[in-house]
Amino acid sequence: MDTKGLGDLQDILSRWQPWLPPKQDQAFNQGGAYVFEGSRVLFSHHDPSTGSHADFQKLLGTSLTMLDKECDTSCELPPPATKA
């Protein structure tokens, strides 16, 4: 077992403090996922509760469909590194 990693974790956790939001209602803020094309919303998901997440396949599919419309066959993700 890698004891160095465990020591790092113990060191960090000994200094960790929970974050308390300044306003009580901020504790209920959730996340979401959005895909935009300019000002048009192509995909929208608001997490209604903790542990709720956007359907990744739909999110990725929407993003890639949009990318396909904008790119020719030379598009790459991530872009190729430029040679010096």
mmCIF file with all atom_site columns, C-alpha atoms in Angstrom:
data_model
loop_
_atom_site.group_PDB
_atom_site.id
_atom_site.type_symbol
_atom_site.label_atom_id
_atom_site.label_alt_id
_atom_site.label_comp_id
_atom_site.label_asym_id
_atom_site.label_entity_id
_atom_site.label_seq_id
_atom_site.pdbx_PDB_ins_code
_atom_site.Cartn_x
_atom_site.Cartn_y
_atom_site.Cartn_z
_atom_site.occupancy
_atom_site.B_iso_or_equiv
_atom_site.pdbx_formal_charge
_atom_site.auth_seq_id
_atom_site.auth_comp_id
_atom_site.auth_asym_id
_atom_site.auth_atom_id
_atom_site.pdbx_PDB_model_num
ATOM 1  C CA . MET A 1 1  ? 0.000   0.000  0.000   1.00 0.00 ? 1  MET A CA 1
ATOM 2  C CA . ASP A 1 2  ? 1.240   3.473  -0.871  1.00 0.00 ? 2  ASP A CA 1
ATOM 3  C CA . THR A 1 3  ? 1.545   5.090  2.554   1.00 0.00 ? 3  THR A CA 1
ATOM 4  C CA . LYS A 1 4  ? 2.762   8.414  1.103   1.00 0.00 ? 4  LYS A CA 1
ATOM 5  C CA . GLY A 1 5  ? -0.599  8.960  -0.604  1.00 0.00 ? 5  GLY A CA 1
ATOM 6  C CA . LEU A 1 6  ? -2.452  8.099  2.583   1.00 0.00 ? 6  LEU A CA 1
ATOM 7  C CA . GLY A 1 7  ? -0.328  10.581 4.525   1.00 0.00 ? 7  GLY A CA 1
ATOM 8  C CA . ASP A 1 8  ? -1.159  13.311 1.995   1.00 0.00 ? 8  ASP A CA 1
ATOM 9  C CA . LEU A 1 9  ? -4.853  12.556 2.373   1.00 0.00 ? 9  LEU A CA 1
ATOM 10 C CA . GLN A 1 10 ? -4.651  12.620 6.167   1.00 0.00 ? 10 GLN A CA 1
ATOM 11 C CA . ASP A 1 11 ? -2.772  15.935 6.043   1.00 0.00 ? 11 ASP A CA 1
ATOM 12 C CA . ILE A 1 12 ? -5.389  17.517 3.805   1.00 0.00 ? 12 ILE A CA 1
ATOM 13 C CA . LEU A 1 13 ? -8.348  16.176 5.769   1.00 0.00 ? 13 LEU A CA 1
ATOM 14 C CA . SER A 1 14 ? -6.903  17.465 9.034   1.00 0.00 ? 14 SER A CA 1
ATOM 15 C CA . ARG A 1 15 ? -7.127  21.015 7.629   1.00 0.00 ? 15 ARG A CA 1
ATOM 16 C CA . TRP A 1 16 ? -10.454 20.618 5.812   1.00 0.00 ? 16 TRP A CA 1
ATOM 17 C CA . GLN A 1 17 ? -13.427 22.665 6.979   1.00 0.00 ? 17 GLN A CA 1
ATOM 18 C CA . PRO A 1 18 ? -16.938 22.462 5.579   1.00 0.00 ? 18 PRO A CA 1
ATOM 19 C CA . TRP A 1 19 ? -18.094 25.455 3.558   1.00 0.00 ? 19 TRP A CA 1
ATOM 20 C CA . LEU A 1 20 ? -21.203 27.079 4.928   1.00 0.00 ? 20 LEU A CA 1
ATOM 21 C CA . PRO A 1 21 ? -22.981 29.363 2.462   1.00 0.00 ? 21 PRO A CA 1
ATOM 22 C CA . PRO A 1 22 ? -23.555 32.933 3.615   1.00 0.00 ? 22 PRO A CA 1
ATOM 23 C CA . LYS A 1 23 ? -27.309 32.607 2.962   1.00 0.00 ? 23 LYS A CA 1
ATOM 24 C CA . GLN A 1 24 ? -29.167 29.490 4.107   1.00 0.00 ? 24 GLN A CA 1
ATOM 25 C CA . ASP A 1 25 ? -31.098 29.103 0.830   1.00 0.00 ? 25 ASP A CA 1
ATOM 26 C CA . GLN A 1 26 ? -27.795 28.876 -1.090  1.00 0.00 ? 26 GLN A CA 1
ATOM 27 C CA . ALA A 1 27 ? -27.257 25.447 0.460   1.00 0.00 ? 27 ALA A CA 1
ATOM 28 C CA . PHE A 1 28 ? -29.923 24.109 -1.885  1.00 0.00 ? 28 PHE A CA 1
ATOM 29 C CA . ASN A 1 29 ? -28.358 25.395 -5.129  1.00 0.00 ? 29 ASN A CA 1
ATOM 30 C CA . GLN A 1 30 ? -27.911 22.621 -7.662  1.00 0.00 ? 30 GLN A CA 1
ATOM 31 C CA . GLY A 1 31 ? -25.976 22.415 -10.905 1.00 0.00 ? 31 GLY A CA 1
ATOM 32 C CA . GLY A 1 32 ? -26.878 21.854 -14.494 1.00 0.00 ? 32 GLY A CA 1
ATOM 33 C CA . ALA A 1 33 ? -25.541 21.398 -17.995 1.00 0.00 ? 33 ALA A CA 1
ATOM 34 C CA . TYR A 1 34 ? -26.146 23.586 -21.027 1.00 0.00 ? 34 TYR A CA 1
ATOM 35 C CA . VAL A 1 35 ? -25.099 23.666 -24.678 1.00 0.00 ? 35 VAL A CA 1
ATOM 36 C CA . PHE A 1 36 ? -25.493 26.940 -26.562 1.00 0.00 ? 36 PHE A CA 1
ATOM 37 C CA . GLU A 1 37 ? -25.230 27.893 -30.197 1.00 0.00 ? 37 GLU A CA 1
ATOM 38 C CA . GLY A 1 38 ? -24.846 31.634 -29.961 1.00 0.00 ? 38 GLY A CA 1
ATOM 39 C CA . SER A 1 39 ? -27.786 32.753 -27.822 1.00 0.00 ? 39 SER A CA 1
ATOM 40 C CA . ARG A 1 40 ? -29.876 29.670 -28.691 1.00 0.00 ? 40 ARG A CA 1
ATOM 41 C CA . VAL A 1 41 ? -30.081 26.906 -26.077 1.00 0.00 ? 41 VAL A CA 1
ATOM 42 C CA . LEU A 1 42 ? -29.593 23.510 -27.731 1.00 0.00 ? 42 LEU A CA 1
ATOM 43 C CA . PHE A 1 43 ? -29.498 21.425 -24.563 1.00 0.00 ? 43 PHE A CA 1
ATOM 44 C CA . SER A 1 44 ? -30.599 22.284 -21.061 1.00 0.00 ? 44 SER A CA 1
ATOM 45 C CA . HIS A 1 45 ? -30.633 20.249 -17.877 1.00 0.00 ? 45 HIS A CA 1
ATOM 46 C CA . HIS A 1 46 ? -31.145 21.618 -14.381 1.00 0.00 ? 46 HIS A CA 1
ATOM 47 C CA . ASP A 1 47 ? -30.239 19.229 -11.571 1.00 0.00 ? 47 ASP A CA 1
ATOM 48 C CA . PRO A 1 48 ? -33.357 19.065 -9.384  1.00 0.00 ? 48 PRO A CA 1
ATOM 49 C CA . SER A 1 49 ? -31.530 17.363 -6.529  1.00 0.00 ? 49 SER A CA 1
ATOM 50 C CA . THR A 1 50 ? -28.154 16.202 -5.298  1.00 0.00 ? 50 THR A CA 1
ATOM 51 C CA . GLY A 1 51 ? -26.929 13.269 -7.351  1.00 0.00 ? 51 GLY A CA 1
ATOM 52 C CA . SER A 1 52 ? -29.099 14.146 -10.342 1.00 0.00 ? 52 SER A CA 1
ATOM 53 C CA . HIS A 1 53 ? -27.119 14.592 -13.535 1.00 0.00 ? 53 HIS A CA 1
ATOM 54 C CA . ALA A 1 54 ? -27.723 15.321 -17.189 1.00 0.00 ? 54 ALA A CA 1
ATOM 55 C CA . ASP A 1 55 ? -27.922 12.381 -19.573 1.00 0.00 ? 55 ASP A CA 1
ATOM 56 C CA . PHE A 1 56 ? -24.309 12.372 -20.763 1.00 0.00 ? 56 PHE A CA 1
ATOM 57 C CA . GLN A 1 57 ? -25.103 10.696 -24.089 1.00 0.00 ? 57 GLN A CA 1
ATOM 58 C CA . LYS A 1 58 ? -27.677 13.401 -24.938 1.00 0.00 ? 58 LYS A CA 1
ATOM 59 C CA . LEU A 1 59 ? -25.323 16.161 -23.798 1.00 0.00 ? 59 LEU A CA 1
ATOM 60 C CA . LEU A 1 60 ? -22.421 14.794 -25.816 1.00 0.00 ? 60 LEU A CA 1
ATOM 61 C CA . GLY A 1 61 ? -24.633 14.024 -28.817 1.00 0.00 ? 61 GLY A CA 1
ATOM 62 C CA . THR A 1 62 ? -25.966 17.580 -28.904 1.00 0.00 ? 62 THR A CA 1
ATOM 63 C CA . SER A 1 63 ? -22.457 19.011 -28.589 1.00 0.00 ? 63 SER A CA 1
ATOM 64 C CA . LEU A 1 64 ? -21.029 16.790 -31.325 1.00 0.00 ? 64 LEU A CA 1
ATOM 65 C CA . THR A 1 65 ? -23.950 17.477 -33.676 1.00 0.00 ? 65 THR A CA 1
ATOM 66 C CA . MET A 1 66 ? -23.328 21.197 -33.298 1.00 0.00 ? 66 MET A CA 1
ATOM 67 C CA . LEU A 1 67 ? -19.602 20.693 -33.809 1.00 0.00 ? 67 LEU A CA 1
ATOM 68 C CA . ASP A 1 68 ? -20.207 18.631 -36.963 1.00 0.00 ? 68 ASP A CA 1
ATOM 69 C CA . LYS A 1 69 ? -22.169 21.525 -38.473 1.00 0.00 ? 69 LYS A CA 1
ATOM 70 C CA . GLU A 1 70 ? -19.312 23.948 -37.837 1.00 0.00 ? 70 GLU A CA 1
ATOM 71 C CA . CYS A 1 71 ? -16.302 21.789 -38.722 1.00 0.00 ? 71 CYS A CA 1
ATOM 72 C CA . ASP A 1 72 ? -14.981 20.270 -41.862 1.00 0.00 ? 72 ASP A CA 1
ATOM 73 C CA . THR A 1 73 ? -13.017 17.035 -41.832 1.00 0.00 ? 73 THR A CA 1
ATOM 74 C CA . SER A 1 74 ? -9.926  18.774 -40.474 1.00 0.00 ? 74 SER A CA 1
ATOM 75 C CA . CYS A 1 75 ? -11.471 19.519 -37.072 1.00 0.00 ? 75 CYS A CA 1
ATOM 76 C CA . GLU A 1 76 ? -9.911  17.684 -34.165 1.00 0.00 ? 76 GLU A CA 1
ATOM 77 C CA . LEU A 1 77 ? -10.628 17.707 -30.462 1.00 0.00 ? 77 LEU A CA 1
ATOM 78 C CA . PRO A 1 78 ? -8.437  18.828 -28.885 1.00 0.00 ? 78 PRO A CA 1
ATOM 79 C CA . PRO A 1 79 ? -6.884  20.904 -31.638 1.00 0.00 ? 79 PRO A CA 1
ATOM 80 C CA . PRO A 1 80 ? -3.523  19.557 -32.810 1.00 0.00 ? 80 PRO A CA 1
ATOM 81 C CA . ALA A 1 81 ? -0.497  21.130 -31.161 1.00 0.00 ? 81 ALA A CA 1
ATOM 82 C CA . THR A 1 82 ? 1.340   23.628 -33.315 1.00 0.00 ? 82 THR A CA 1
ATOM 83 C CA . LYS A 1 83 ? 4.920   22.831 -34.151 1.00 0.00 ? 83 LYS A CA 1
ATOM 84 C CA . ALA A 1 84 ? 7.515   25.462 -33.274 1.00 0.00 ? 84 ALA A CA 1
#
